[in-house]
CSV table of C-alpha atoms and ligand atoms in Angstrom, one decimal:
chain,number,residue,atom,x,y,z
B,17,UNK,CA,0.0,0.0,0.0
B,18,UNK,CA,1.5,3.4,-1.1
B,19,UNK,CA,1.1,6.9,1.0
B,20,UNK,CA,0.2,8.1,4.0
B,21,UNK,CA,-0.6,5.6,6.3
B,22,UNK,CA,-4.4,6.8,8.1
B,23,UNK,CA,-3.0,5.9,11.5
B,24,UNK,CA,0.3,4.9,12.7
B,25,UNK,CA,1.1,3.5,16.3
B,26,UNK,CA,4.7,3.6,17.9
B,27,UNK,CA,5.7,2.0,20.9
B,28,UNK,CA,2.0,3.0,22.8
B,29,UNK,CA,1.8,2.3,26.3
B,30,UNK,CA,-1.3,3.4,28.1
B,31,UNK,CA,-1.4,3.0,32.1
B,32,UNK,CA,-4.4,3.3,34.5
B,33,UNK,CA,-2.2,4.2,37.6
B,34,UNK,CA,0.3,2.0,37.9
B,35,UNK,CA,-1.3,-1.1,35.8
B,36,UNK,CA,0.1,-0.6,31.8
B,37,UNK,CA,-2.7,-1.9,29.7
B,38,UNK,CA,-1.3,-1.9,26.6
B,39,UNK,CA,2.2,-2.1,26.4
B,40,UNK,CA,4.6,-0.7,23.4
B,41,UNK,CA,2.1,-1.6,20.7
B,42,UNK,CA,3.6,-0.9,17.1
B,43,UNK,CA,0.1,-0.8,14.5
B,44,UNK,CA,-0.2,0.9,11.1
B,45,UNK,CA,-3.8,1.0,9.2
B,46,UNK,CA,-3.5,2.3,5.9
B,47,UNK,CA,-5.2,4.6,4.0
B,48,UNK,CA,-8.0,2.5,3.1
B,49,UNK,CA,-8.6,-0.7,3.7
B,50,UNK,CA,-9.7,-2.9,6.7
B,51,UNK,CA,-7.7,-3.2,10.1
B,52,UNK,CA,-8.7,-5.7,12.3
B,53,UNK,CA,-7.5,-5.6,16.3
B,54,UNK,CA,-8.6,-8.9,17.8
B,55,UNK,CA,-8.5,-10.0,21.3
B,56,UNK,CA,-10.6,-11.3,24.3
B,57,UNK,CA,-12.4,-9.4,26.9
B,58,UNK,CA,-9.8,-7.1,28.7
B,59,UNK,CA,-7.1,-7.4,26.4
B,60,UNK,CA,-6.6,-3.1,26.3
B,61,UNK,CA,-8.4,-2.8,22.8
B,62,UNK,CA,-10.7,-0.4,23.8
B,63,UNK,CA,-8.1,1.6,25.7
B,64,UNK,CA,-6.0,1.3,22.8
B,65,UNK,CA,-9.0,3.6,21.0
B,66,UNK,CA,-9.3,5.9,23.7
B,67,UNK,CA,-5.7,6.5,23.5
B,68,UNK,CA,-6.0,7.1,19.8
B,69,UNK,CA,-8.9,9.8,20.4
B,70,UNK,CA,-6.4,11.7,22.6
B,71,UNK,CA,-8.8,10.5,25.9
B,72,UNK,CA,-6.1,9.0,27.8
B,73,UNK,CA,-2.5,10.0,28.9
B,74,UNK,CA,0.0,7.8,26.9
B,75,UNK,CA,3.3,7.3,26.2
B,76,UNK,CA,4.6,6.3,22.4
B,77,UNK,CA,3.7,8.4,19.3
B,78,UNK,CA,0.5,8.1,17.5
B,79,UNK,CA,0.3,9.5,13.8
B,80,UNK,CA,-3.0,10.4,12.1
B,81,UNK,CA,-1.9,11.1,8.5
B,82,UNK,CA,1.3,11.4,9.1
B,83,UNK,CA,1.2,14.3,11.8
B,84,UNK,CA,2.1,13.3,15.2
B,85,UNK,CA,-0.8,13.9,17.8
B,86,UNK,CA,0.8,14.4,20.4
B,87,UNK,CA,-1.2,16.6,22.7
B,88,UNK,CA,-3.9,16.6,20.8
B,89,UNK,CA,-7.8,16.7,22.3
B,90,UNK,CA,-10.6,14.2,20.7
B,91,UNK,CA,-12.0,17.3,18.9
B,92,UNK,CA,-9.1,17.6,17.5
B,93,UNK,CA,-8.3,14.3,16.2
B,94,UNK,CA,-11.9,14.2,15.1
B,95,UNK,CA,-11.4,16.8,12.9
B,96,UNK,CA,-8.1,15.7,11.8
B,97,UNK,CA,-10.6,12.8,10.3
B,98,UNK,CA,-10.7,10.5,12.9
B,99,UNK,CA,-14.3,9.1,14.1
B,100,UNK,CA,-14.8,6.9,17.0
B,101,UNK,CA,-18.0,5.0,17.3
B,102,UNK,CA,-17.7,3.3,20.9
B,103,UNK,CA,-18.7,-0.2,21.9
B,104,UNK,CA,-21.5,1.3,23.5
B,105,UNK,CA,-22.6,4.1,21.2
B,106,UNK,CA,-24.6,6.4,23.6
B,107,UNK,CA,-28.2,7.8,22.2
B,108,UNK,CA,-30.5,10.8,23.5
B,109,UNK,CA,-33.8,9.4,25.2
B,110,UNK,CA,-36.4,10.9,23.7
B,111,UNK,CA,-34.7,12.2,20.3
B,112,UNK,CA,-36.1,10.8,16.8
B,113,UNK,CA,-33.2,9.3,14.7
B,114,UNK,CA,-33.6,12.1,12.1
B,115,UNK,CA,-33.0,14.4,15.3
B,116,UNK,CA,-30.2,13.2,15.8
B,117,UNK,CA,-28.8,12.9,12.3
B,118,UNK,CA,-29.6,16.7,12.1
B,119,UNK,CA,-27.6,17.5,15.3
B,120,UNK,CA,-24.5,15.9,13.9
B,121,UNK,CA,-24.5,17.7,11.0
B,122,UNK,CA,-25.1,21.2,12.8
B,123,UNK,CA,-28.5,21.7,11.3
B,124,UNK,CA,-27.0,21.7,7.8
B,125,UNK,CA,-29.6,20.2,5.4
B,126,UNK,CA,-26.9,19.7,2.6
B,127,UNK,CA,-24.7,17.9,4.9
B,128,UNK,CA,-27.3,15.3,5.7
B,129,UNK,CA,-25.5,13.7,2.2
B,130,UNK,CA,-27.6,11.5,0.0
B,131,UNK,CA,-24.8,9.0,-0.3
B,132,UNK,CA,-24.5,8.4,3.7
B,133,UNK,CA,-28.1,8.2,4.2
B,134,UNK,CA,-28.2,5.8,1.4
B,135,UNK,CA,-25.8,3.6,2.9
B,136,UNK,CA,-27.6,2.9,6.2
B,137,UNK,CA,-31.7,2.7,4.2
B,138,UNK,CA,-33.1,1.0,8.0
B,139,UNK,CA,-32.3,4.8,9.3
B,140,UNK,CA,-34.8,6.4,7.0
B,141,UNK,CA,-37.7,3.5,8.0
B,142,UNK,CA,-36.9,4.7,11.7
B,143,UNK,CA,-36.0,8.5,10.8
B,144,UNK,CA,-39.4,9.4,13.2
B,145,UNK,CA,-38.2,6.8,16.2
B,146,UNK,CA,-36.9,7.7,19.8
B,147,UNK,CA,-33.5,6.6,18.9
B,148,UNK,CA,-33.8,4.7,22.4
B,149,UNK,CA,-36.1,2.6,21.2
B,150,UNK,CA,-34.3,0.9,18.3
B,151,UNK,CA,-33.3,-2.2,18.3
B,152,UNK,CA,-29.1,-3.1,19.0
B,153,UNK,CA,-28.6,-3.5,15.8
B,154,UNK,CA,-29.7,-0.3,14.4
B,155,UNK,CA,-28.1,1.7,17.4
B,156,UNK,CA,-24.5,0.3,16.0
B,157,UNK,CA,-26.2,1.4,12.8
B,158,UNK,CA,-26.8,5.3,14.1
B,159,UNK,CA,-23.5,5.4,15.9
B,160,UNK,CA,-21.8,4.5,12.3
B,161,UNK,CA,-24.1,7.0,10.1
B,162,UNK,CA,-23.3,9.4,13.3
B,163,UNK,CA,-19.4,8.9,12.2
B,164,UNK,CA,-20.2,9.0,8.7
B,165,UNK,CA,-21.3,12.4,8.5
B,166,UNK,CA,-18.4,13.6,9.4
B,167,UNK,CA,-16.8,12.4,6.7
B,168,UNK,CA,-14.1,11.0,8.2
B,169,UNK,CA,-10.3,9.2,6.5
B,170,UNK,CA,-10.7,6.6,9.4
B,171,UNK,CA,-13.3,5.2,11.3
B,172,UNK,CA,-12.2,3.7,14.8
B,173,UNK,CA,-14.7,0.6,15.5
B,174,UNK,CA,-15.5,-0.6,18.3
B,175,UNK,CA,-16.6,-4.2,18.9
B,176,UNK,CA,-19.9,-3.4,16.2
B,177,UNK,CA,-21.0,-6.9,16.6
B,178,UNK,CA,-21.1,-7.5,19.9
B,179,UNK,CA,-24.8,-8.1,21.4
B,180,UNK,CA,-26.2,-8.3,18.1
B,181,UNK,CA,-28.3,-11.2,16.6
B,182,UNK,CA,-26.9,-12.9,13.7
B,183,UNK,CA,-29.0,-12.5,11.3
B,184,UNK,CA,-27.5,-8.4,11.9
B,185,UNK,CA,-24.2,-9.5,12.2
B,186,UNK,CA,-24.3,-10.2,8.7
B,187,UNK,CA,-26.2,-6.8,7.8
B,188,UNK,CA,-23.2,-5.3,10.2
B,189,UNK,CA,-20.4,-7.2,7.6
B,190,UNK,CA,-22.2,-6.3,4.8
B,191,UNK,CA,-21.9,-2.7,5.9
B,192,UNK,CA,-18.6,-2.4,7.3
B,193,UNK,CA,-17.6,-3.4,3.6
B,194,UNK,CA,-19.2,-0.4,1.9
B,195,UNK,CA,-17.9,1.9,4.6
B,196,UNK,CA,-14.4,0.6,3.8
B,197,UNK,CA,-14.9,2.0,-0.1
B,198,UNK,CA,-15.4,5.8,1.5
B,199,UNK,CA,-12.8,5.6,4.4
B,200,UNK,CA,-9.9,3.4,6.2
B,201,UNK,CA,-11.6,1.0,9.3
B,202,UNK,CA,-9.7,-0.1,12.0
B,203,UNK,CA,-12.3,-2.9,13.5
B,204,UNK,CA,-11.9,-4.3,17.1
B,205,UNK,CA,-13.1,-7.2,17.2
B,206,UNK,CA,-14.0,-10.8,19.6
B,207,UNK,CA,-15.9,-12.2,16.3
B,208,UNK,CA,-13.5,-14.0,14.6
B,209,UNK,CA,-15.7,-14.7,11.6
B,210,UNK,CA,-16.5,-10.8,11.3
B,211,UNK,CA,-12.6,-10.3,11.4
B,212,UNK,CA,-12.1,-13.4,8.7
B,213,UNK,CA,-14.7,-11.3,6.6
B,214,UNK,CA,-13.8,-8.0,6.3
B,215,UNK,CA,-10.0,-7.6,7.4
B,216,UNK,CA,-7.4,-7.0,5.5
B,217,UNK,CA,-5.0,-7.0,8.0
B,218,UNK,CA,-5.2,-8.3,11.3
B,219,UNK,CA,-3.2,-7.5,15.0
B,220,UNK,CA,-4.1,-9.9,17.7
B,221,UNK,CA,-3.9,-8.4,21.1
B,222,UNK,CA,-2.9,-10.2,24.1
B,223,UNK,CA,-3.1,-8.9,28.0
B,224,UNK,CA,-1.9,-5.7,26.2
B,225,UNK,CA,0.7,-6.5,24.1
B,226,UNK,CA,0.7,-7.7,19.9
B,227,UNK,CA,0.9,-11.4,19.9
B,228,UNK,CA,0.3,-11.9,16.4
B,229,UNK,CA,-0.3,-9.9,12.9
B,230,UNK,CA,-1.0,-10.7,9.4
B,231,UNK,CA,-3.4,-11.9,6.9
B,232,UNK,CA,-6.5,-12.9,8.6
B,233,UNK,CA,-7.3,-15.8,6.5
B,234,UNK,CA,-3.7,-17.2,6.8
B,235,UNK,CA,-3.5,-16.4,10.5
B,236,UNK,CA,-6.9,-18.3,10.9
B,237,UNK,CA,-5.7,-21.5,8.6
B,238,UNK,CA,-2.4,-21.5,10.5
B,239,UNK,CA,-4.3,-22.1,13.9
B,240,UNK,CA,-3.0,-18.5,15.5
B,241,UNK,CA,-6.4,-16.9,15.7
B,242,UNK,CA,-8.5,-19.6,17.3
B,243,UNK,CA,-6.8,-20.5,20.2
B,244,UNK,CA,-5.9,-16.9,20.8
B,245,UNK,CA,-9.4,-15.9,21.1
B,246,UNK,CA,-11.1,-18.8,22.9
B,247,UNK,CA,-12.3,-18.0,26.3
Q,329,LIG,P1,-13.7,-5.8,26.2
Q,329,LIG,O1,-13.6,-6.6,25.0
Q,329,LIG,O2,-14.2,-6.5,27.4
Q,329,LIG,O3,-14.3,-4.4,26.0
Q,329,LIG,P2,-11.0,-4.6,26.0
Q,329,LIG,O4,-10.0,-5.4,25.3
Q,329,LIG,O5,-11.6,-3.4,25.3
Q,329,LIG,O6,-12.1,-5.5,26.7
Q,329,LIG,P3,-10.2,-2.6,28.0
Q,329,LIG,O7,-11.6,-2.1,28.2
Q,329,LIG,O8,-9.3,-1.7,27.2
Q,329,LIG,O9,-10.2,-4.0,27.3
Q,329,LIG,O10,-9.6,-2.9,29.4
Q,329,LIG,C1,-8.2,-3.3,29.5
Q,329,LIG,C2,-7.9,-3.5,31.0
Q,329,LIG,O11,-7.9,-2.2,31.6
Q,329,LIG,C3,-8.9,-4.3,31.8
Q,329,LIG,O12,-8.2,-5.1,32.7
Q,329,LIG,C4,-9.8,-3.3,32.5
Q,329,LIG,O13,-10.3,-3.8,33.6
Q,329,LIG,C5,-8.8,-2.2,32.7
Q,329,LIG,N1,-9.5,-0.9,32.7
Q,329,LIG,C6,-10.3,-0.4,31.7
Q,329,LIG,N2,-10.7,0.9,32.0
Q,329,LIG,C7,-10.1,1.2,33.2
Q,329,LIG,C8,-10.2,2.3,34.1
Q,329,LIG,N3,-10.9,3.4,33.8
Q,329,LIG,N4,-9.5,2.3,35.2
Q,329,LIG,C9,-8.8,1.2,35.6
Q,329,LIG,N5,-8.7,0.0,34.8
Q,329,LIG,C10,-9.4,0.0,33.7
């Protein structure tokens, strides 16, 4: 892959107190494509993507586009083209789905853009619902159109599987493939097959530290990804 990488990841280390949690991790997602972090519950991956968003004091340099962001607040990086949607993507009680569609976009009717909408059509069937009152599913749904609008280079993923029936799941892979055509994905993930269908690259995270990395597929035929994962 040629140019900038999206993100790039030197020697991070993020402690909470004295406990590191992720320890000296070295990670690179390139400008487009699918990145895949993979570990079990614990294993620092969603501290990894608070660190990312400039949320947590690290140590280690993180580059988004090339520029070091060091220092930098989650506004910042957000507008640097980084967009986090969180495990648990947070909605307003009481606020239609349209609502908040609008919000995001600061009231701006012409950045509500055709082509997002169009990628998420469940949204418009539910454009007059409470957002509290979708269904799992179509929460991960908002919380990705939600990143989306901003238009971001890279989307930071956070277990977007989790919870959800399978049926969804497979909507969820469907989708995260057609938001990889608009914009570079780096996926945490627990659900191996979601990882084995969209990644193009894959890191496996262990108690903190990169234990593995490669091609998903051959990780997964050469028995690394299996065991790794197991409970
Ligand atoms: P999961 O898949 O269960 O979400 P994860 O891989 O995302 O797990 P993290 O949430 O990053 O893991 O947690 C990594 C470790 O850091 C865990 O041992 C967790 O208990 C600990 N941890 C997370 N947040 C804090 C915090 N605010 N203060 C102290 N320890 C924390």
């Amino acid at each position: 892959m040629s140019g900038v990488p999206a993100l790039e990841l030197e020697r991070l280390s993020v402690a909470y107190g004295r406990i590191t949690v992720v320890r000296e991790i070295d990670l690179e997602v390139p400008a487009s494509g699918v990145v895949c972090l993979l570990g079990r519950n614990g294993a620092g991956k969603t501290t990894l993507l608070k660190a990312v968003m400039g949320l947590l004091p690290r140590t280690g340099t993180v580059r988004i586009d090339g520029r070091d962001s060091t220092g930098w607040s989650g506004a910042r990086v957000n507008r640097a083209g980084v967009a986090w949607v969180p495990q648990e993507s947070g909605v307003f009680p009481g606020i239609t789905v349209a609502e908040h569609l609008h919000v995001a976009t600061r009231f701006d009717r012409a950045g509500l853009d055709r082509e997002v909408l169009d990628l998420f059509p469940v949204l418009e069937q539910r454009s007059n619902q409470h957002a509290d009152t979708l269904s799992g599913g179509e929460r991960k749904m908002l919380g990705m159109a939600l990143a989306m609008l901003s238009r971001p280079r890279l989307i930071l993923l956070d277990e977007p599987t989790e919870g959800v029936a399978p049926v969804i799941v497979d909507e969820l892979v469907d989708l995260i493939k057609r938001l990889s055509e608009r914009c570079a994905l780096l996926l945490v993930e627990q659900n191996l097959d979601t990882a084995l269908a969209t990644g193009d690259h894959c890191y496996v995270l262990e108690q903190g530290s990169i234990v593995a990395s490669g091609d998903p597929r051959t990780l997964h035929r050469d028995g690394e990804l299996e065991a790794r994962l197991a409970v």
